């Protein structure tokens, strides 16, 4: 390993908390920081040692807090800065790291910088955002809003119309368009300084790093993302020198670039439908891209909108094809393994939950996969108990189709599933109306529940050096069976074999395995393995998986 990194990342297992929906301590119907603090023991006991918190800053919440109006202040509905410091401290006591979400690319239209920038009179903030010079100018390919301000011009946005893009400059400004400032322009550098300042502010308050929203979007007209890579490399230098234990996690969705830019981790999510999506969601009705505007920020290698096989690998039908994922994954893994980690997520606040018509066994296989792959696992709150997508909800806070995956956490069988004491009509979003909805309390009491199975898988991960983020990974191609997955994880002192055969019908498959005796099962579900003359044969019934010691 030739990288420097925060020492805790090697063993980190993240829990993602969407604060609105996690736990409401004051009965106003919206989750808050004291609510999160009250659940830290649950988080620790489940086996997580890190938290990613979606944005908690002051905001008009047109995009669930990804539209910040004050980066230095916790939104009053979640509590105070003091509450957040208390969360950092309480988490630390339990060995849990807390990562904040930094919305680096844009603010809310309600931010004071933007309000000043809208003014006709030139001021310090005029160039903090991207404005063209005249309201009749063309936009040069950017998404622009016109008719908003007294200022004679239109402003660029990154996502919704309420999210004006901060001005980090243009890598290749058009000399005829004076409003396209180069990246070394002092006004643009000042925006970078603001970002550095606010990140340092939160590190000094006790947070352990950041997930950076839309990290590659900052610099415009940046072919190959070269300029934005350099931009982030500077941040990494500051982090390495001043905050060596702070983690930088990108929402870049293209690890080869993100890790080169200096991020320690990048999510493997929107890397083309043939990669991550093909694992769990490769079906037309599970189109995770449906919320993304046609104009996507990432014009990079890896995008492939063509569905080659419409069955996802982990579907019970067993008709998926692991090569759809592996082809991209192996390329990214080989290219990045010396520089950082690829994060494997169960779901997140932008995509449908993993439990879309799945049973506990289906989900167990998925969790075992996520927890035995290299890199860093991220579990979205509620996935560990199998919370469902609640279809057909009216959009809240700019969620649109994403709203289905943002409903309140289900803690117990009391009113509002223990999420809040507010009247049901006041809740941020309704609770899953299914009376048989899963909840933490009942699941903890049942040894065979999904939650307890999840905890056991996590215990296995923790107990094995080779399963940590940087344990070696070797994919074993299984000839003539694209619907099974075999791989090895290896560290200095151990070698584990992982087998996954999703498919209600079960079956038999063989592959080459260089071992004198049949590996011993650490955990095998609906699976039997035998080895002879360098060939391993695996029999499965009703979807199986196994973790074996070679
Ligand atoms: C990605 C975030 O995950 C998403 O929720 C948000 O809407 C966009 N970035 C815009 O900030």
XYZ file of C-alpha atoms and ligand atoms in Angstrom:
561
model
C 0.000 0.000 0.000
C 1.654 3.250 -0.979
C -0.921 5.634 0.381
C -1.261 7.733 3.496
C -4.726 7.603 4.941
C -6.641 8.060 8.177
C -5.798 4.959 10.207
C -9.463 4.162 10.954
C -10.574 3.853 7.327
C -9.161 0.366 6.882
C -11.839 -1.051 9.218
C -14.599 1.497 8.727
C -18.192 0.366 8.251
C -20.483 3.326 7.601
C -24.092 3.914 8.503
C -25.774 6.659 6.492
C -28.263 8.772 8.396
C -30.817 10.968 6.670
C -31.420 13.188 9.722
C -34.981 14.184 8.852
C -36.155 10.600 9.206
C -34.011 8.960 11.823
C -35.251 9.845 15.301
C -37.277 12.806 16.526
C -36.409 13.701 20.134
C -38.630 16.772 20.546
C -41.907 15.640 18.992
C -41.994 18.106 16.078
C -42.239 15.312 13.510
C -38.721 15.754 12.116
C -35.640 13.841 13.182
C -32.916 15.748 15.020
C -29.423 15.530 16.454
C -30.493 14.603 19.995
C -32.506 11.802 18.381
C -29.365 10.530 16.673
C -27.427 10.760 19.951
C -30.096 8.637 21.632
C -29.520 5.912 19.019
C -25.729 5.812 19.095
C -25.753 2.687 21.253
C -27.930 0.949 18.657
C -25.545 2.021 15.893
C -22.524 0.773 17.812
C -24.200 -2.442 18.874
C -25.210 -3.206 15.286
C -21.527 -3.068 14.391
C -21.040 0.301 12.696
C -18.059 2.454 13.582
C -18.720 5.425 11.301
C -21.658 7.632 10.354
C -22.287 9.717 7.251
C -24.812 12.437 8.050
C -26.697 14.036 5.166
C -26.522 17.880 5.322
C -27.514 19.367 8.684
C -26.894 23.051 7.920
C -29.391 25.880 7.830
C -31.362 25.644 4.623
C -34.763 26.400 3.094
C -34.845 22.638 2.313
C -35.811 22.846 -1.342
C -33.501 19.877 -1.864
C -33.544 18.233 1.561
C -30.668 20.409 2.816
C -28.453 20.172 -0.281
C -29.301 23.851 -0.637
C -27.355 25.466 2.185
C -28.093 28.994 3.395
C -25.498 29.006 6.202
C -22.640 26.497 6.283
C -21.617 27.491 9.779
C -24.930 26.887 11.476
C -26.897 23.739 12.205
C -30.498 24.019 10.972
C -32.622 24.893 14.030
C -34.954 21.981 13.339
C -32.036 19.610 13.978
C -30.720 21.482 17.039
C -27.730 23.731 17.587
C -24.020 23.688 16.836
C -23.615 22.639 20.462
C -25.839 19.596 19.832
C -23.676 18.654 16.886
C -20.507 18.987 18.963
C -22.180 16.768 21.544
C -22.922 14.211 18.823
C -19.252 14.216 17.767
C -18.193 13.739 21.402
C -20.745 11.023 22.233
C -19.910 9.175 19.021
C -16.201 9.397 19.779
C -16.775 7.853 23.227
C -18.262 4.857 21.450
C -15.525 4.621 18.821
C -17.782 5.995 16.087
C -16.538 8.532 13.532
C -18.884 11.168 12.128
C -18.607 12.455 8.580
C -20.508 15.554 7.473
C -21.877 16.172 3.993
C -20.324 19.220 2.354
C -22.279 20.767 -0.473
C -19.283 22.277 -2.226
C -20.643 23.063 -5.672
C -23.625 25.274 -4.920
C -25.529 27.071 -2.200
C -29.182 27.904 -1.778
C -30.574 31.013 -3.430
C -31.230 32.021 0.214
C -27.525 32.173 1.061
C -26.261 35.684 1.903
C -23.456 35.308 -0.643
C -25.993 34.697 -3.376
C -28.275 37.511 -2.257
C -25.327 39.917 -2.483
C -24.307 38.414 -5.800
C -27.751 39.212 -7.244
C -27.225 42.948 -6.703
C -26.714 45.202 -9.730
C -23.951 47.057 -7.904
C -20.597 45.276 -7.982
C -19.573 43.861 -4.605
C -17.347 41.221 -3.010
C -19.788 38.457 -3.938
C -20.560 39.442 -7.536
C -18.293 36.728 -8.902
C -18.960 34.102 -6.223
C -21.489 32.609 -8.633
C -21.464 32.146 -12.388
C -23.384 34.945 -14.082
C -23.257 35.757 -17.747
C -22.852 39.428 -18.654
C -26.188 40.175 -20.180
C -29.531 38.510 -19.729
C -29.684 37.989 -23.519
C -26.289 36.199 -23.632
C -26.146 32.529 -24.461
C -25.398 30.061 -21.684
C -22.573 28.178 -23.404
C -24.038 24.839 -22.449
C -24.589 25.603 -18.745
C -27.967 25.337 -17.063
C -28.958 28.915 -16.385
C -31.816 30.713 -14.706
C -32.984 34.007 -16.105
C -35.352 36.668 -14.865
C -34.391 36.237 -11.209
C -32.319 39.225 -10.110
C -31.932 42.951 -10.637
C -28.485 42.183 -11.974
C -28.268 42.161 -15.778
C -27.478 38.509 -16.300
C -28.471 34.900 -15.740
C -26.911 32.547 -13.202
C -25.746 28.954 -13.585
C -27.206 26.190 -11.455
C -25.926 22.740 -10.585
C -29.170 20.922 -9.900
C -32.483 22.597 -9.022
C -33.235 26.229 -9.906
C -32.677 27.093 -6.229
C -29.078 25.773 -6.263
C -26.829 28.398 -7.888
C -23.393 27.065 -8.821
C -20.509 28.534 -6.868
C -17.835 29.951 -9.139
C -14.672 27.848 -9.045
C -13.832 29.020 -12.558
C -13.588 27.551 -16.015
C -10.791 25.224 -17.050
C -11.102 26.392 -20.636
C -12.817 29.787 -20.608
C -14.025 31.187 -23.911
C -11.975 34.399 -24.404
C -15.005 36.055 -26.040
C -17.070 35.499 -22.912
C -15.513 37.622 -20.204
C -17.824 36.150 -17.572
C -16.054 32.789 -17.814
C -13.304 33.375 -15.272
C -10.143 31.250 -15.300
C -9.473 29.080 -12.255
C -6.645 31.346 -11.076
C -8.797 34.481 -11.044
C -8.656 36.013 -7.519
C -12.476 36.095 -7.160
C -12.666 32.407 -7.976
C -9.793 31.594 -5.652
C -11.739 33.365 -2.921
C -14.559 30.830 -3.321
C -12.069 27.969 -2.902
C -10.821 29.699 0.249
C -14.385 29.869 1.617
C -14.678 26.129 1.107
C -11.399 25.484 2.867
C -12.445 27.715 5.752
C -15.774 26.059 6.327
C -14.326 22.559 6.105
C -11.661 23.485 8.633
C -14.335 25.027 10.847
C -16.200 21.739 11.140
C -13.030 19.704 11.583
C -12.184 21.960 14.509
C -15.647 21.337 15.957
C -14.804 17.641 15.986
C -16.077 16.024 12.812
C -14.005 13.273 11.215
C -14.198 14.281 7.582
C -16.566 14.887 4.714
C -18.605 13.334 1.999
C -18.355 15.927 -0.752
C -21.495 16.402 -2.778
C -21.029 16.453 -6.565
C -17.259 16.692 -6.093
C -16.334 16.684 -9.806
C -18.798 19.411 -10.756
C -16.927 22.380 -9.352
C -14.927 23.591 -12.329
C -16.777 24.186 -15.580
C -15.675 23.264 -19.119
C -13.123 20.906 -17.625
C -12.421 18.174 -20.139
C -11.241 14.975 -18.515
C -11.798 16.667 -15.129
C -8.110 17.641 -15.072
C -8.605 21.021 -13.383
C -10.972 19.753 -10.711
C -8.576 16.884 -9.948
C -5.840 19.448 -9.291
C -8.215 21.512 -7.197
C -8.986 18.620 -4.872
C -5.361 17.500 -4.755
C -4.606 20.800 -3.018
C -7.256 20.037 -0.406
C -5.799 16.623 0.172
C -2.411 18.211 0.836
C -3.936 20.431 3.498
C -5.713 17.439 5.020
C -2.564 15.300 5.003
C -0.620 18.020 6.775
C -3.152 19.425 9.211
C -5.819 16.744 9.666
C -4.255 13.377 8.807
C -7.107 11.494 10.506
C -9.859 13.261 8.544
C -11.465 11.372 5.681
C -12.377 12.789 2.281
C -15.131 10.884 0.548
C -16.272 11.842 -2.928
C -19.582 11.737 -4.595
C -17.767 11.445 -7.897
C -18.948 7.998 -8.946
C -15.787 7.326 -10.838
C -13.090 6.063 -8.508
C -10.158 6.247 -10.957
C -10.564 10.025 -11.111
C -11.799 10.645 -7.567
C -8.955 8.778 -5.888
C -6.421 10.448 -8.156
C -7.930 13.751 -7.020
C -6.985 12.795 -3.467
C -10.236 11.442 -2.076
C -9.774 8.441 0.182
C -13.053 6.859 -0.901
C -15.469 7.145 -3.813
C -18.870 5.559 -4.211
C -19.372 3.022 -6.923
C -22.827 4.113 -7.909
C -23.600 5.815 -11.187
C -20.833 4.088 -13.110
C -23.048 2.991 -15.927
C -25.964 0.619 -15.729
C -23.687 -2.276 -16.463
C -21.818 -1.887 -13.187
C -23.214 -1.211 -9.701
C -26.806 -1.008 -10.875
C -26.643 -4.454 -12.393
C -26.043 -5.965 -8.962
C -29.328 -5.045 -7.329
C -31.447 -2.813 -9.537
C -30.990 -3.756 -13.133
C -34.651 -3.903 -13.963
C -36.662 -1.334 -15.822
C -38.943 -0.666 -12.860
C -35.922 -0.192 -10.606
C -34.366 2.501 -12.739
C -32.242 4.431 -10.278
C -31.441 7.000 -12.923
C -34.965 8.197 -13.193
C -34.369 11.187 -10.919
C -31.261 12.447 -12.623
C -31.802 15.300 -15.061
C -30.930 14.476 -18.653
C -27.851 16.627 -18.467
C -25.570 14.687 -16.160
C -22.422 16.244 -14.753
C -20.142 13.356 -15.367
C -19.096 13.096 -18.987
C -16.633 10.388 -18.212
C -15.705 6.918 -19.139
C -17.894 4.257 -17.657
C -21.275 5.533 -18.730
C -23.225 2.942 -20.554
C -26.964 3.329 -20.620
C -27.567 0.172 -22.549
C -29.056 -2.620 -20.473
C -27.315 -5.774 -21.599
C -29.153 -8.045 -19.231
C -32.251 -6.702 -17.541
C -32.049 -9.064 -14.569
C -30.027 -7.888 -11.649
C -27.443 -10.327 -10.331
C -28.946 -10.576 -6.836
C -32.500 -11.226 -7.973
C -34.181 -14.400 -6.845
C -34.793 -15.395 -10.448
C -31.068 -16.081 -10.731
C -30.846 -14.886 -14.321
C -28.373 -12.061 -13.791
C -24.858 -11.802 -15.113
C -22.024 -10.977 -12.694
C -19.759 -9.974 -15.565
C -21.787 -6.819 -16.097
C -20.557 -5.630 -12.715
C -17.153 -7.287 -12.660
C -15.904 -5.930 -15.968
C -16.105 -2.358 -14.711
C -15.336 -3.158 -11.086
C -12.116 -5.018 -11.820
C -10.884 -2.219 -14.046
C -11.606 0.375 -11.370
C -10.244 -1.805 -8.582
C -6.954 -2.509 -10.366
C -6.519 1.132 -11.186
C -7.272 2.424 -7.694
C -6.337 -0.202 -5.126
C -3.074 1.526 -4.170
C -4.727 4.907 -3.782
C -7.928 4.455 -1.816
C -11.205 2.623 -1.585
C -14.289 2.029 -3.647
C -17.392 2.198 -1.463
C -20.131 -0.343 -1.929
C -23.484 1.003 -0.799
C -26.710 -0.799 0.026
C -28.792 2.224 -1.081
C -28.769 5.913 -0.348
C -31.150 8.865 -0.187
C -31.025 9.240 -3.991
C -31.958 5.758 -5.076
C -34.589 3.138 -4.305
C -33.972 1.055 -1.223
C -32.415 -2.336 -1.652
C -35.574 -4.008 -0.396
C -37.750 -3.745 -3.427
C -39.760 -6.927 -3.243
C -37.017 -8.953 -1.644
C -37.182 -11.454 1.187
C -34.812 -11.791 4.151
C -32.667 -14.377 2.390
C -32.277 -12.188 -0.698
C -31.209 -9.336 1.545
C -28.858 -11.504 3.579
C -26.995 -12.464 0.404
C -26.678 -8.803 -0.537
C -25.376 -7.811 2.902
C -22.890 -10.688 2.871
C -21.661 -9.491 -0.519
C -21.349 -5.832 0.543
C -19.546 -6.802 3.740
C -17.034 -9.113 2.095
C -16.044 -6.953 -0.867
C -12.903 -4.805 -0.680
C -13.262 -1.115 0.110
C -15.731 0.539 2.423
C -19.311 -0.600 3.020
C -22.087 1.966 3.483
C -25.490 0.912 4.774
C -28.404 3.300 4.387
C -30.451 3.702 7.615
C -33.251 1.155 7.749
C -31.782 -1.170 5.122
C -30.461 -3.342 7.957
C -34.047 -4.110 8.965
C -35.314 -4.385 5.396
C -37.327 -1.156 5.187
C -39.245 -0.880 1.915
C -39.680 1.802 -0.720
C -42.998 3.512 -0.078
C -44.268 4.182 -3.553
C -46.592 6.973 -4.620
C -45.742 9.528 -1.918
C -46.071 13.161 -2.847
C -42.601 14.653 -3.135
C -41.211 16.294 -0.005
C -38.283 18.723 -0.046
C -37.378 18.058 -3.656
C -37.256 14.315 -3.197
C -39.545 13.386 -6.140
C -39.090 9.659 -6.819
C -36.370 9.610 -4.155
C -39.034 10.297 -1.517
C -39.959 6.599 -1.495
C -36.654 5.782 0.219
C -36.715 8.567 2.818
C -39.522 7.540 5.187
C -39.019 7.449 8.978
C -36.940 4.778 10.634
C -38.989 2.021 12.251
C -37.812 1.540 15.813
C -40.598 -0.360 17.559
C -44.320 -1.146 17.640
C -45.444 2.052 19.398
C -47.111 4.989 17.631
C -45.265 6.227 14.522
C -43.044 3.154 14.820
C -41.248 4.912 17.672
C -39.844 7.578 15.352
C -41.725 10.535 16.836
C -44.424 11.422 19.331
C -45.931 14.003 16.947
C -49.389 13.395 15.493
C -49.039 11.244 12.357
C -50.162 14.183 10.197
C -47.132 16.221 11.345
C -44.464 13.684 10.422
C -41.816 14.620 7.860
C -43.049 11.677 5.814
C -45.564 8.985 6.675
C -44.471 5.752 8.298
C -44.659 2.622 6.145
C -48.417 1.866 6.395
C -47.911 -1.909 6.329
C -48.882 -3.289 9.745
C -46.267 -5.990 9.340
C -43.517 -3.427 8.738
C -40.192 -4.477 10.252
C -38.882 -2.689 13.340
C -35.653 -2.736 15.315
C -37.083 -3.803 18.671
C -38.905 -6.900 17.390
C -35.999 -7.877 15.195
C -33.506 -7.680 18.033
C -35.655 -10.160 19.961
C -35.653 -12.702 17.121
C -32.366 -14.584 16.595
C -33.218 -15.343 13.008
C -34.305 -11.826 12.040
C -32.669 -9.971 9.193
C -31.139 -7.521 11.664
C -29.487 -10.295 13.671
C -28.281 -11.991 10.513
C -26.870 -8.648 9.392
C -25.105 -8.243 12.722
C -23.579 -11.695 12.408
C -22.243 -10.943 8.948
C -20.722 -7.752 10.272
C -19.116 -9.735 13.100
C -17.548 -12.034 10.518
C -16.172 -9.029 8.648
C -14.727 -7.605 11.842
C -13.124 -10.888 12.852
C -11.184 -11.342 9.612
C -8.186 -9.328 8.570
C -8.600 -10.295 4.920
C -12.104 -8.795 4.842
C -10.941 -5.321 5.800
C -10.961 -2.581 3.187
C -7.495 -3.312 1.834
C -7.453 -7.132 1.931
C -6.490 -8.518 -1.509
C -9.242 -9.421 -3.910
C -9.198 -12.086 -6.571
C -12.196 -12.754 -8.786
C -12.661 -16.410 -9.783
C -14.419 -16.715 -13.123
C -16.895 -19.586 -13.082
C -17.094 -20.889 -16.618
C -20.589 -21.344 -17.973
C -22.316 -19.837 -14.947
C -22.622 -16.057 -15.138
C -25.253 -16.124 -12.408
C -22.866 -17.141 -9.637
C -20.058 -15.180 -8.023
C -16.827 -16.548 -6.563
C -13.941 -14.555 -5.150
C -11.078 -14.768 -2.721
C -9.985 -12.250 -0.084
C -6.466 -12.559 1.213
C -4.235 -10.971 3.846
C -0.823 -11.874 5.221
C -2.242 -14.633 7.425
C -5.454 -15.849 5.892
C -7.351 -16.613 2.751
C -11.148 -16.663 2.510
C -13.389 -17.859 -0.292
C -16.762 -16.215 -0.948
C -19.495 -17.813 -3.004
C -22.856 -16.345 -3.990
C -25.532 -18.147 -5.950
C -28.725 -16.108 -5.933
C -31.570 -18.034 -7.539
C -34.544 -19.744 -5.966
C -33.989 -22.907 -8.037
C -30.468 -23.553 -6.808
C -28.106 -25.727 -8.821
C -24.521 -26.839 -9.076
C -21.389 -25.148 -10.379
C -17.679 -25.878 -10.436
C -14.494 -23.861 -10.633
C -10.776 -24.305 -10.264
C -9.500 -23.997 -6.720
C -5.974 -24.651 -5.740
C -6.336 -26.296 -2.331
C -5.608 -29.718 -0.891
C -8.744 -29.944 1.234
C -12.292 -28.633 1.159
C -12.372 -25.179 2.770
C -14.194 -24.965 6.088
C -17.387 -22.957 6.258
C -17.419 -19.856 8.457
C -20.996 -19.388 7.352
C -22.796 -21.317 4.616
C -26.480 -20.897 3.850
C -28.167 -23.284 1.410
C -24.754 -24.233 0.113
C -22.421 -27.246 0.157
C -18.881 -27.173 -1.097
C -16.546 -30.040 -1.949
C -13.085 -30.056 -3.520
C -11.232 -32.725 -5.493
C -8.183 -32.582 -7.738
C -8.105 -28.807 -7.861
C -11.810 -28.503 -8.750
C -14.368 -27.122 -6.308
C -17.998 -28.125 -6.728
C -20.739 -26.162 -5.083
C -24.355 -27.273 -4.660
C -26.983 -24.723 -3.758
C -30.666 -24.700 -3.084
C -33.023 -21.739 -2.781
C -30.340 -19.045 -3.126
C -27.148 -19.743 -1.264
C -23.970 -18.128 -0.156
C -20.947 -19.101 1.800
C -17.884 -17.658 3.462
C -15.163 -20.312 3.680
C -11.676 -20.473 5.105
C -9.159 -21.947 2.676
C -26.269 14.665 -4.778
C -27.067 14.461 -3.537
O -26.852 13.159 -3.062
C -28.510 14.711 -3.909
O -29.382 14.325 -2.897
C -28.662 16.178 -4.247
O -29.973 16.422 -4.690
C -27.693 16.561 -5.370
N -26.365 16.051 -5.144
C -27.585 18.057 -5.487
O -26.886 18.592 -4.401
